[in-house]
Amino acid sequence: MPAFLQSKDQNVKKGIRMNYSSVVITLAAGDPAPVLEALGALEGLEVHHVDEASRRIVAVIEAETTGLEADVFERIRRLDGVLDVSLHAHFFEDEAS
């Protein structure tokens, strides 16, 4: 099971609402290492796949609120070397009953 799904299950058991958004990040030409390092340092973002040929990255943003999710999205968008970040899917879990 992917790590982000495991953490989701743990958070729901604790009664925390979590939001998950899968994003596709497109990199500009040049060395991707600095962008990958910056992405790795963003709290709430987990990189799942890097396709060097297409310069695309698949990642998941995880946050308790959609506002916090949007903050992470905006930080990605503003990184040097990022051409585009696109929301692919959004999922949320309400508190456990």
CSV table of C-alpha atoms in Angstrom, one decimal:
chain,number,residue,atom,x,y,z
A,1,MET,CA,0.0,0.0,0.0
A,2,PRO,CA,1.4,3.5,-0.9
A,3,ALA,CA,2.6,5.5,2.1
A,4,PHE,CA,0.1,8.3,1.6
A,5,LEU,CA,-2.8,5.8,1.9
A,6,GLN,CA,-1.3,4.3,5.0
A,7,SER,CA,-1.0,7.7,6.6
A,8,LYS,CA,-4.6,8.4,5.6
A,9,ASP,CA,-5.9,5.3,7.4
A,10,GLN,CA,-3.9,6.3,10.5
A,11,ASN,CA,-5.3,9.9,10.5
A,12,VAL,CA,-8.9,8.8,10.0
A,13,LYS,CA,-8.6,6.5,13.0
A,14,LYS,CA,-7.4,9.5,15.0
A,15,GLY,CA,-10.5,11.5,13.9
A,16,ILE,CA,-8.6,13.9,11.7
A,17,ARG,CA,-10.0,15.2,8.4
A,18,MET,CA,-7.4,14.9,5.6
A,19,ASN,CA,-7.4,16.1,2.0
A,20,TYR,CA,-5.3,14.4,-0.7
A,21,SER,CA,-4.6,15.8,-4.1
A,22,SER,CA,-2.6,14.1,-6.8
A,23,VAL,CA,-0.7,16.6,-8.9
A,24,VAL,CA,1.4,16.4,-12.1
A,25,ILE,CA,4.4,18.8,-12.0
A,26,THR,CA,6.1,19.7,-15.3
A,27,LEU,CA,9.7,20.9,-15.1
A,28,ALA,CA,11.5,23.4,-17.3
A,29,ALA,CA,14.6,22.4,-19.3
A,30,GLY,CA,17.8,22.2,-17.2
A,31,ASP,CA,19.0,20.2,-14.2
A,32,PRO,CA,16.0,18.7,-12.4
A,33,ALA,CA,18.1,18.0,-9.2
A,34,PRO,CA,17.5,21.4,-7.5
A,35,VAL,CA,13.7,21.2,-8.2
A,36,LEU,CA,13.5,17.7,-6.9
A,37,GLU,CA,15.4,18.7,-3.7
A,38,ALA,CA,13.1,21.7,-3.2
A,39,LEU,CA,10.0,19.5,-3.7
A,40,GLY,CA,11.4,16.9,-1.2
A,41,ALA,CA,11.7,19.7,1.4
A,42,LEU,CA,8.0,20.8,1.1
A,43,GLU,CA,6.0,19.6,4.1
A,44,GLY,CA,2.8,17.8,2.9
A,45,LEU,CA,4.2,16.8,-0.5
A,46,GLU,CA,5.2,13.3,-1.4
A,47,VAL,CA,6.8,12.6,-4.8
A,48,HIS,CA,5.7,9.2,-6.2
A,49,HIS,CA,7.2,9.1,-9.7
A,50,VAL,CA,9.7,11.1,-11.8
A,51,ASP,CA,9.6,10.7,-15.5
A,52,GLU,CA,12.9,12.2,-16.8
A,53,ALA,CA,12.0,11.8,-20.5
A,54,SER,CA,8.8,13.9,-20.2
A,55,ARG,CA,10.1,16.0,-17.3
A,56,ARG,CA,7.0,15.3,-15.3
A,57,ILE,CA,6.6,14.4,-11.7
A,58,VAL,CA,3.6,12.7,-10.1
A,59,ALA,CA,3.1,13.7,-6.4
A,60,VAL,CA,0.5,13.8,-3.7
A,61,ILE,CA,-0.3,16.8,-1.5
A,62,GLU,CA,-1.7,15.8,1.9
A,63,ALA,CA,-3.2,18.4,4.3
A,64,GLU,CA,-5.9,18.8,7.0
A,65,THR,CA,-7.6,21.6,5.1
A,66,THR,CA,-8.1,22.6,1.5
A,67,GLY,CA,-6.4,26.0,2.4
A,68,LEU,CA,-3.3,24.2,3.5
A,69,GLU,CA,-3.4,22.1,0.4
A,70,ALA,CA,-3.7,25.2,-1.8
A,71,ASP,CA,-0.6,26.7,0.0
A,72,VAL,CA,1.5,23.7,-0.9
A,73,PHE,CA,0.2,23.8,-4.5
A,74,GLU,CA,1.2,27.5,-4.7
A,75,ARG,CA,4.6,26.8,-3.3
A,76,ILE,CA,5.2,24.2,-6.0
A,77,ARG,CA,4.0,26.6,-8.7
A,78,ARG,CA,6.4,29.3,-7.6
A,79,LEU,CA,9.5,27.1,-7.5
A,80,ASP,CA,12.3,28.0,-10.0
A,81,GLY,CA,12.3,25.3,-12.7
A,82,VAL,CA,8.6,24.4,-12.5
A,83,LEU,CA,6.7,25.2,-15.7
A,84,ASP,CA,3.3,23.9,-14.5
A,85,VAL,CA,1.5,22.1,-11.7
A,86,SER,CA,-1.8,20.5,-12.5
A,87,LEU,CA,-4.4,19.1,-10.1
A,88,HIS,CA,-5.2,15.6,-11.3
A,89,ALA,CA,-7.6,14.3,-8.5
A,90,HIS,CA,-8.8,15.4,-5.1
A,91,PHE,CA,-10.0,13.1,-2.3
A,92,PHE,CA,-10.9,13.8,1.3
A,93,GLU,CA,-11.7,11.8,4.4
A,94,ASP,CA,-14.1,13.0,7.1
A,95,GLU,CA,-13.7,12.2,10.7
A,96,ALA,CA,-14.2,8.6,11.5
A,97,SER,CA,-17.7,7.8,12.8
